[in-house]
PDB file of C-alpha atoms and ligand atoms in Angstrom:
ATOM      1  CA  UNK A1479      17.263   3.847  57.092  1.00 97.00           C
ATOM      2  CA  UNK A1480      17.735   0.192  56.219  1.00 97.00           C
ATOM      3  CA  UNK A1481      16.203  -2.560  58.335  1.00 98.00           C
ATOM      4  CA  UNK A1482      17.147  -6.190  57.792  1.00 98.00           C
ATOM      5  CA  UNK A1483      15.040  -8.839  59.485  1.00 98.00           C
ATOM      6  CA  UNK A1484      16.460 -12.322  59.950  1.00 98.00           C
ATOM      7  CA  UNK A1485      13.655 -14.802  60.378  1.00 98.00           C
ATOM      8  CA  UNK A1486      12.381 -18.268  59.499  1.00 98.00           C
ATOM      9  CA  UNK A1487       8.984 -16.758  58.571  1.00 98.00           C
ATOM     10  CA  UNK A1488       9.399 -13.693  56.318  1.00 98.00           C
ATOM     11  CA  UNK A1489       5.798 -14.092  55.036  1.00 98.00           C
ATOM     12  CA  UNK A1490       4.488 -13.097  58.472  1.00 98.00           C
ATOM     13  CA  UNK A1491       5.565  -9.502  57.807  1.00 98.00           C
ATOM     14  CA  UNK A1492       3.622  -8.946  54.582  1.00 97.00           C
ATOM     15  CA  UNK A1493       0.398  -7.608  56.040  1.00 97.00           C
ATOM     16  CA  UNK A1494       1.749  -5.428  58.892  1.00 96.00           C
ATOM     17  CA  UNK A1495       4.245  -3.744  56.559  1.00 97.00           C
ATOM     18  CA  UNK A1496       1.775  -3.416  53.702  1.00 97.00           C
ATOM     19  CA  UNK A1497      -0.588  -0.832  55.211  1.00 96.00           C
ATOM     20  CA  UNK A1498      -0.875   2.695  56.508  1.00 95.00           C
ATOM     21  CA  UNK A1499       2.147   4.472  57.997  1.00 95.00           C
ATOM     22  CA  UNK A1500       4.616   1.627  57.426  1.00 97.00           C
ATOM     23  CA  UNK A1501       3.630   1.263  53.787  1.00 98.00           C
ATOM     24  CA  UNK A1502       3.730   5.011  53.182  1.00 97.00           C
ATOM     25  CA  UNK A1503       7.169   5.307  54.786  1.00 97.00           C
ATOM     26  CA  UNK A1504       8.540   2.575  52.524  1.00 98.00           C
ATOM     27  CA  UNK A1505       6.874   4.044  49.435  1.00 98.00           C
ATOM     28  CA  UNK A1506       8.383   7.434  50.268  1.00 97.00           C
ATOM     29  CA  UNK A1507      11.852   5.883  50.568  1.00 98.00           C
ATOM     30  CA  UNK A1508      12.234   6.743  54.275  1.00 98.00           C
ATOM     31  CA  UNK A1509      12.973   3.136  55.112  1.00 98.00           C
ATOM     32  CA  UNK A1510      13.963   0.031  53.177  1.00 98.00           C
ATOM     33  CA  UNK A1511      13.014  -3.228  54.888  1.00 98.00           C
ATOM     34  CA  UNK A1512      14.562  -6.483  53.717  1.00 97.00           C
ATOM     35  CA  UNK A1513      14.214 -10.064  54.876  1.00 98.00           C
ATOM     36  CA  UNK A1514      16.748 -12.832  55.110  1.00 98.00           C
ATOM     37  CA  UNK A1515      15.433 -16.322  55.646  1.00 98.00           C
ATOM     38  CA  UNK A1516      17.763 -17.983  58.149  1.00 98.00           C
ATOM     39  CA  UNK A1517      16.920 -21.341  56.559  1.00 98.00           C
ATOM     40  CA  UNK A1518      18.685 -20.236  53.355  1.00 98.00           C
ATOM     41  CA  UNK A1519      21.934 -20.610  55.328  1.00 98.00           C
ATOM     42  CA  UNK A1520      21.221 -24.094  56.630  1.00 98.00           C
ATOM     43  CA  UNK A1521      23.233 -27.045  55.407  1.00 95.00           C
ATOM     44  CA  UNK A1522      22.240 -30.567  54.414  1.00 93.00           C
ATOM     45  CA  UNK A1523      19.330 -32.082  52.576  1.00 93.00           C
ATOM     46  CA  UNK A1524      16.790 -31.077  55.226  1.00 94.00           C
ATOM     47  CA  UNK A1525      18.200 -27.555  55.765  1.00 96.00           C
ATOM     48  CA  UNK A1526      17.993 -27.944  59.500  1.00 97.00           C
ATOM     49  CA  UNK A1527      18.268 -24.768  61.561  1.00 98.00           C
ATOM     50  CA  UNK A1528      17.568 -26.341  64.951  1.00 98.00           C
ATOM     51  CA  UNK A1529      18.659 -29.356  66.953  1.00 97.00           C
ATOM     52  CA  UNK A1530      18.150 -31.052  70.321  1.00 98.00           C
ATOM     53  CA  UNK A1531      19.647 -29.360  73.363  1.00 97.00           C
ATOM     54  CA  UNK A1532      22.851 -30.833  74.776  1.00 98.00           C
ATOM     55  CA  UNK A1533      22.128 -32.159  78.245  1.00 98.00           C
ATOM     56  CA  UNK A1534      18.592 -33.128  77.251  1.00 97.00           C
ATOM     57  CA  UNK A1535      15.318 -31.352  77.793  1.00 97.00           C
ATOM     58  CA  UNK A1536      12.256 -30.401  75.765  1.00 96.00           C
ATOM     59  CA  UNK A1537      12.176 -28.666  72.396  1.00 97.00           C
ATOM     60  CA  UNK A1538      14.786 -27.658  69.876  1.00 98.00           C
ATOM     61  CA  UNK A1539      17.436 -24.956  69.929  1.00 98.00           C
ATOM     62  CA  UNK A1540      18.486 -22.729  67.010  1.00 98.00           C
ATOM     63  CA  UNK A1541      21.928 -23.724  65.753  1.00 98.00           C
ATOM     64  CA  UNK A1542      24.642 -21.051  65.588  1.00 98.00           C
ATOM     65  CA  UNK A1543      25.861 -21.684  62.004  1.00 98.00           C
ATOM     66  CA  UNK A1544      22.841 -20.475  59.989  1.00 98.00           C
ATOM     67  CA  UNK A1545      22.306 -17.464  62.280  1.00 98.00           C
ATOM     68  CA  UNK A1546      25.958 -16.337  62.122  1.00 98.00           C
ATOM     69  CA  UNK A1547      25.975 -16.748  58.321  1.00 98.00           C
ATOM     70  CA  UNK A1548      22.676 -14.882  57.919  1.00 98.00           C
ATOM     71  CA  UNK A1549      23.972 -11.992  60.051  1.00 98.00           C
ATOM     72  CA  UNK A1550      27.199 -11.777  58.033  1.00 97.00           C
ATOM     73  CA  UNK A1551      25.142 -11.759  54.822  1.00 97.00           C
ATOM     74  CA  UNK A1552      22.899  -8.923  56.092  1.00 97.00           C
ATOM     75  CA  UNK A1553      25.887  -6.904  57.361  1.00 96.00           C
ATOM     76  CA  UNK A1554      27.629  -7.144  53.993  1.00 93.00           C
ATOM     77  CA  UNK A1555      24.635  -5.685  52.198  1.00 87.00           C
ATOM     78  CA  UNK A1556      25.251  -2.198  53.581  1.00 84.00           C
ATOM     79  CA  UNK A1557      28.335  -0.018  53.864  1.00 88.00           C
ATOM     80  CA  UNK A1558      26.844   1.553  57.032  1.00 86.00           C
ATOM     81  CA  UNK A1559      27.743  -0.177  60.307  1.00 93.00           C
ATOM     82  CA  UNK A1560      24.721  -2.096  61.510  1.00 96.00           C
ATOM     83  CA  UNK A1561      23.165  -2.099  64.967  1.00 98.00           C
ATOM     84  CA  UNK A1562      22.470  -5.734  65.695  1.00 98.00           C
ATOM     85  CA  UNK A1563      19.476  -6.681  67.835  1.00 98.00           C
ATOM     86  CA  UNK A1564      18.728 -10.160  69.121  1.00 98.00           C
ATOM     87  CA  UNK A1565      15.082 -10.560  70.080  1.00 98.00           C
ATOM     88  CA  UNK A1566      14.803 -12.504  73.299  1.00 98.00           C
ATOM     89  CA  UNK A1567      12.664 -12.409  76.456  1.00 98.00           C
ATOM     90  CA  UNK A1568      15.974 -12.309  78.341  1.00 98.00           C
ATOM     91  CA  UNK A1569      17.026  -8.898  76.970  1.00 98.00           C
ATOM     92  CA  UNK A1570      16.520  -5.355  78.195  1.00 98.00           C
ATOM     93  CA  UNK A1571      12.961  -4.119  77.814  1.00 98.00           C
ATOM     94  CA  UNK A1572      12.090  -2.196  74.674  1.00 98.00           C
ATOM     95  CA  UNK A1573      10.654   1.264  75.336  1.00 97.00           C
ATOM     96  CA  UNK A1574      10.033   4.594  73.625  1.00 96.00           C
ATOM     97  CA  UNK A1575      13.504   5.838  74.580  1.00 96.00           C
ATOM     98  CA  UNK A1576      15.144   2.913  72.803  1.00 98.00           C
ATOM     99  CA  UNK A1577      12.774   3.373  69.824  1.00 98.00           C
ATOM    100  CA  UNK A1578      13.896   7.023  69.550  1.00 97.00           C
ATOM    101  CA  UNK A1579      17.547   5.979  69.777  1.00 98.00           C
ATOM    102  CA  UNK A1580      17.114   3.309  67.084  1.00 98.00           C
ATOM    103  CA  UNK A1581      15.328   5.779  64.788  1.00 97.00           C
ATOM    104  CA  UNK A1582      18.662   7.625  64.486  1.00 97.00           C
ATOM    105  CA  UNK A1583      20.497   4.565  63.172  1.00 97.00           C
ATOM    106  CA  UNK A1584      21.216   4.039  59.474  1.00 96.00           C
ATOM    107  CA  UNK A1585      21.054   0.240  59.562  1.00 97.00           C
ATOM    108  CA  UNK A1586      19.300  -2.130  61.957  1.00 98.00           C
ATOM    109  CA  UNK A1587      19.477  -5.909  61.869  1.00 98.00           C
ATOM    110  CA  UNK A1588      16.751  -7.670  63.873  1.00 98.00           C
ATOM    111  CA  UNK A1589      17.216 -11.378  64.622  1.00 98.00           C
ATOM    112  CA  UNK A1590      14.036 -13.342  65.351  1.00 98.00           C
ATOM    113  CA  UNK A1591      14.268 -16.631  67.175  1.00 98.00           C
ATOM    114  CA  UNK A1592      11.918 -19.622  67.171  1.00 98.00           C
ATOM    115  CA  UNK A1593      11.626 -22.951  69.017  1.00 97.00           C
ATOM    116  CA  UNK A1594      13.288 -22.910  72.452  1.00 96.00           C
ATOM    117  CA  UNK A1595      15.453 -19.980  71.412  1.00 96.00           C
ATOM    118  CA  UNK A1596      19.111 -19.517  70.491  1.00 98.00           C
ATOM    119  CA  UNK A1597      22.223 -21.588  71.095  1.00 98.00           C
ATOM    120  CA  UNK A1598      24.082 -19.673  73.807  1.00 98.00           C
ATOM    121  CA  UNK A1599      26.988 -18.879  71.430  1.00 98.00           C
ATOM    122  CA  UNK A1600      24.628 -16.711  69.370  1.00 98.00           C
ATOM    123  CA  UNK A1601      23.921 -14.690  72.487  1.00 97.00           C
ATOM    124  CA  UNK A1602      27.503 -14.441  73.676  1.00 97.00           C
ATOM    125  CA  UNK A1603      29.565 -14.133  70.491  1.00 97.00           C
ATOM    126  CA  UNK A1604      27.533 -12.363  67.842  1.00 97.00           C
ATOM    127  CA  UNK A1605      27.967  -8.955  69.449  1.00 96.00           C
ATOM    128  CA  UNK A1606      24.211  -8.311  69.393  1.00 98.00           C
ATOM    129  CA  UNK A1607      22.222  -6.256  71.848  1.00 98.00           C
ATOM    130  CA  UNK A1608      19.512  -8.366  73.497  1.00 98.00           C
ATOM    131  CA  UNK A1609      16.073  -6.746  73.455  1.00 98.00           C
ATOM    132  CA  UNK A1610      12.812  -7.988  74.967  1.00 98.00           C
ATOM    133  CA  UNK A1611       9.205  -6.925  74.487  1.00 98.00           C
ATOM    134  CA  UNK A1612       8.425  -7.609  78.137  1.00 98.00           C
ATOM    135  CA  UNK A1613       8.208 -10.291  80.763  1.00 98.00           C
ATOM    136  CA  UNK A1614       6.277 -12.827  78.709  1.00 98.00           C
ATOM    137  CA  UNK A1615       7.195 -15.441  76.119  1.00 98.00           C
ATOM    138  CA  UNK A1616       6.140 -15.179  72.482  1.00 98.00           C
ATOM    139  CA  UNK A1617       6.285 -18.162  70.103  1.00 98.00           C
ATOM    140  CA  UNK A1618       8.804 -16.339  67.952  1.00 98.00           C
ATOM    141  CA  UNK A1619      10.665 -13.072  67.487  1.00 98.00           C
ATOM    142  CA  UNK A1620       8.638 -11.978  64.432  1.00 98.00           C
ATOM    143  CA  UNK A1621       5.962 -10.100  66.381  1.00 98.00           C
ATOM    144  CA  UNK A1622       8.706  -8.482  68.461  1.00 98.00           C
ATOM    145  CA  UNK A1623      10.510  -7.373  65.283  1.00 98.00           C
ATOM    146  CA  UNK A1624       7.251  -5.942  63.929  1.00 98.00           C
ATOM    147  CA  UNK A1625       6.728  -3.945  67.112  1.00 98.00           C
ATOM    148  CA  UNK A1626      10.227  -2.480  66.879  1.00 98.00           C
ATOM    149  CA  UNK A1627       9.837  -1.656  63.177  1.00 98.00           C
ATOM    150  CA  UNK A1628       6.477   0.033  63.765  1.00 98.00           C
ATOM    151  CA  UNK A1629       7.686   2.122  66.718  1.00 98.00           C
ATOM    152  CA  UNK A1630      10.937   3.131  65.013  1.00 98.00           C
ATOM    153  CA  UNK A1631       9.571   3.937  61.557  1.00 98.00           C
ATOM    154  CA  UNK A1632       6.807   6.234  62.837  1.00 96.00           C
ATOM    155  CA  UNK A1633       9.548   8.336  64.449  1.00 96.00           C
ATOM    156  CA  UNK A1634      11.438   8.882  61.180  1.00 96.00           C
ATOM    157  CA  UNK A1635      11.084  12.494  60.020  1.00 95.00           C
ATOM    158  CA  UNK A1636       8.293  12.640  57.447  1.00 95.00           C
ATOM    159  CA  UNK A1637       6.703   9.305  58.389  1.00 95.00           C
ATOM    160  CA  UNK A1638       3.740  10.890  60.148  1.00 93.00           C
ATOM    161  CA  UNK A1639       1.580  13.674  58.830  1.00 80.00           C
ATOM    162  CA  UNK A1640       0.816  16.556  61.216  1.00 68.00           C
ATOM    163  CA  UNK A1641      -2.412  14.870  62.133  1.00 54.00           C
ATOM    164  CA  UNK A1642      -0.487  11.882  63.513  1.00 58.00           C
ATOM    165  CA  UNK A1643       2.321  13.818  65.179  1.00 77.00           C
ATOM    166  CA  UNK A1644       4.333  11.770  67.671  1.00 84.00           C
ATOM    167  CA  UNK A1645       5.420  14.748  69.760  1.00 81.00           C
ATOM    168  CA  UNK A1646       2.493  14.530  72.213  1.00 82.00           C
ATOM    169  CA  UNK A1647       2.379  10.752  72.384  1.00 90.00           C
ATOM    170  CA  UNK A1648       2.673   8.975  75.698  1.00 92.00           C
ATOM    171  CA  UNK A1649       6.289   8.508  76.868  1.00 93.00           C
ATOM    172  CA  UNK A1650       7.746  11.058  74.436  1.00 87.00           C
ATOM    173  CA  UNK A1651       8.177  13.514  77.323  1.00 88.00           C
ATOM    174  CA  UNK A1652       8.223  10.813  80.006  1.00 92.00           C
ATOM    175  CA  UNK A1653       4.487  11.198  80.765  1.00 96.00           C
ATOM    176  CA  UNK A1654       1.294   9.542  79.569  1.00 96.00           C
ATOM    177  CA  UNK A1655      -0.720  11.521  77.061  1.00 94.00           C
ATOM    178  CA  UNK A1656      -3.532  13.850  78.251  1.00 95.00           C
ATOM    179  CA  UNK A1657      -7.210  12.910  77.616  1.00 97.00           C
ATOM    180  CA  UNK A1658      -8.367  13.460  74.043  1.00 96.00           C
ATOM    181  CA  UNK A1659     -11.913  14.186  72.838  1.00 98.00           C
ATOM    182  CA  UNK A1660     -13.583  14.587  69.454  1.00 97.00           C
ATOM    183  CA  UNK A1661     -17.145  15.109  68.231  1.00 97.00           C
ATOM    184  CA  UNK A1662     -19.834  15.023  69.470  1.00 98.00           C
ATOM    185  CA  UNK A1663     -19.544  17.580  72.272  1.00 98.00           C
ATOM    186  CA  UNK A1664     -22.117  15.670  74.297  1.00 98.00           C
ATOM    187  CA  UNK A1665     -22.181  11.879  73.964  1.00 98.00           C
ATOM    188  CA  UNK A1666     -24.916  10.212  76.026  1.00 98.00           C
ATOM    189  CA  UNK A1667     -24.621  12.923  78.655  1.00 98.00           C
ATOM    190  CA  UNK A1668     -20.795  12.710  78.812  1.00 98.00           C
ATOM    191  CA  UNK A1669     -19.559  16.166  77.939  1.00 98.00           C
ATOM    192  CA  UNK A1670     -16.248  17.405  76.556  1.00 98.00           C
ATOM    193  CA  UNK A1671     -14.530  19.506  79.277  1.00 98.00           C
ATOM    194  CA  UNK A1672     -15.383  23.225  78.849  1.00 98.00           C
ATOM    195  CA  UNK A1673     -11.721  24.218  78.782  1.00 98.00           C
ATOM    196  CA  UNK A1674     -11.198  22.390  75.456  1.00 98.00           C
ATOM    197  CA  UNK A1675     -14.020  24.423  73.898  1.00 98.00           C
ATOM    198  CA  UNK A1676     -12.780  27.739  75.303  1.00 98.00           C
ATOM    199  CA  UNK A1677     -10.328  28.579  72.510  1.00 98.00           C
ATOM    200  CA  UNK A1678      -7.808  29.723  75.162  1.00 98.00           C
ATOM    201  CA  UNK A1679      -4.686  27.879  73.940  1.00 98.00           C
ATOM    202  CA  UNK A1680      -2.532  28.771  76.926  1.00 98.00           C
ATOM    203  CA  UNK A1681      -5.090  27.442  79.381  1.00 98.00           C
ATOM    204  CA  UNK A1682      -5.639  24.335  77.241  1.00 98.00           C
ATOM    205  CA  UNK A1683      -1.896  23.615  77.203  1.00 97.00           C
ATOM    206  CA  UNK A1684      -1.747  23.983  81.017  1.00 98.00           C
ATOM    207  CA  UNK A1685      -4.809  21.738  81.475  1.00 98.00           C
ATOM    208  CA  UNK A1686      -3.260  19.090  79.249  1.00 97.00           C
ATOM    209  CA  UNK A1687       0.022  19.197  81.151  1.00 97.00           C
ATOM    210  CA  UNK A1688      -1.817  18.866  84.501  1.00 97.00           C
ATOM    211  CA  UNK A1689      -3.903  15.982  83.161  1.00 98.00           C
ATOM    212  CA  UNK A1690      -0.790  14.214  81.847  1.00 96.00           C
ATOM    213  CA  UNK A1691       0.855  14.438  85.260  1.00 97.00           C
ATOM    214  CA  UNK A1692      -2.308  13.324  87.066  1.00 98.00           C
ATOM    215  CA  UNK A1693      -2.841  10.375  84.709  1.00 97.00           C
ATOM    216  CA  UNK A1694       0.788   9.291  84.981  1.00 97.00           C
ATOM    217  CA  UNK A1695       0.600   9.494  88.797  1.00 98.00           C
ATOM    218  CA  UNK A1696      -2.522   7.289  88.779  1.00 98.00           C
ATOM    219  CA  UNK A1697      -1.670   4.785  86.031  1.00 98.00           C
ATOM    220  CA  UNK A1698       2.129   4.648  85.926  1.00 97.00           C
ATOM    221  CA  UNK A1699       3.690   6.208  89.031  1.00 97.00           C
ATOM    222  CA  UNK A1700       6.930   4.379  88.134  1.00 96.00           C
ATOM    223  CA  UNK A1701       7.435   6.821  85.245  1.00 95.00           C
ATOM    224  CA  UNK A1702       7.593   9.883  87.502  1.00 94.00           C
TER     225      UNK A1702
HETATM  226  N1  SAM B 654      13.153 -20.627  75.748  1.00 69.83           N
HETATM  227  C1  SAM B 654      13.319 -19.204  75.578  1.00 69.83           C
HETATM  228  C2  SAM B 654      13.481 -18.531  76.936  1.00 69.83           C
HETATM  229  O1  SAM B 654      12.911 -19.026  77.913  1.00 69.83           O
HETATM  230  O2  SAM B 654      14.154 -17.493  77.023  1.00 69.83           O
HETATM  231  C3  SAM B 654      12.119 -18.618  74.861  1.00 69.83           C
HETATM  232  C4  SAM B 654      12.041 -19.017  73.413  1.00 69.83           C
HETATM  233  S1  SAM B 654      10.656 -18.323  72.563  1.00 69.83           S
HETATM  234  C5  SAM B 654       9.487 -19.617  72.623  1.00 69.83           C
HETATM  235  C6  SAM B 654      11.187 -18.303  70.890  1.00 69.83           C
HETATM  236  C7  SAM B 654      11.683 -16.961  70.384  1.00 69.83           C
HETATM  237  O3  SAM B 654      10.660 -15.996  70.480  1.00 69.83           O
HETATM  238  C8  SAM B 654      12.852 -16.370  71.115  1.00 69.83           C
HETATM  239  O4  SAM B 654      14.080 -16.903  70.689  1.00 69.83           O
HETATM  240  C9  SAM B 654      12.735 -14.899  70.777  1.00 69.83           C
HETATM  241  O5  SAM B 654      13.330 -14.566  69.534  1.00 69.83           O
HETATM  242  C10 SAM B 654      11.232 -14.710  70.664  1.00 69.83           C
HETATM  243  N2  SAM B 654      10.644 -14.112  71.876  1.00 69.83           N
HETATM  244  C11 SAM B 654       9.853 -14.726  72.784  1.00 69.83           C
HETATM  245  N3  SAM B 654       9.478 -13.897  73.756  1.00 69.83           N
HETATM  246  C12 SAM B 654      10.028 -12.702  73.466  1.00 69.83           C
HETATM  247  C13 SAM B 654      10.020 -11.438  74.109  1.00 69.83           C
HETATM  248  N4  SAM B 654       9.366 -11.233  75.255  1.00 69.83           N
HETATM  249  N5  SAM B 654      10.716 -10.425  73.533  1.00 69.83           N
HETATM  250  C14 SAM B 654      11.400 -10.621  72.377  1.00 69.83           C
HETATM  251  N6  SAM B 654      11.442 -11.803  71.725  1.00 69.83           N
HETATM  252  C15 SAM B 654      10.775 -12.837  72.259  1.00 69.83           C
END
């Protein structure tokens, strides 16, 4: 898989992509992540990427020219058709289902906004899917892009070792994950449920399923 990130702050990605699962996946060649600085496509002495909103109002708006050019540049880098994602609080909410869908793509292009967001023509004419992290406003799309990259890459075959398997994770079967315990068996009087120590795998699987349903009912009834 190839992921291209269009951003004004490529340096922000260095640490999150440089550790653990994301680093291993890149080292193993499962994913290639590249950055395009939108400012490289700005014109003029000051390489402006933003300007005042027509009609007045606070803040600055990202101009269409540099974003369109940066997208065309990223698209041309790969022979695979790219799935284009515009990060915006106004898009559909990102979830595990969308992460699984995106993990099957060969090429993703993630467009991070800044300032007061994008000129409307970027939204309407670029042909990008609008995706949001949730009903809140971030200062920029970089953290949103990192969330998508992290969720998608860990689903690529080979990205996780057995010990990190994603199959039982919350949302993968539409439910929240069952309670997990590790050593010690008794921590300050709080004991690991007997069933998990029984060695009866069938009963353990049933207990986990029941717990998942119960937990989902209590914490996230909307998922059921
Ligand atoms: N004025 C915009 C609005 O009300 O829709 C918000 C602009 S926000 C300060 C700047 C950028 O951060 C956005 O263009 C977008 O790329 C990113 N961003 C902010 N909140 C986000 C969210 N919930 N999901 C995805 N991206 C977000």
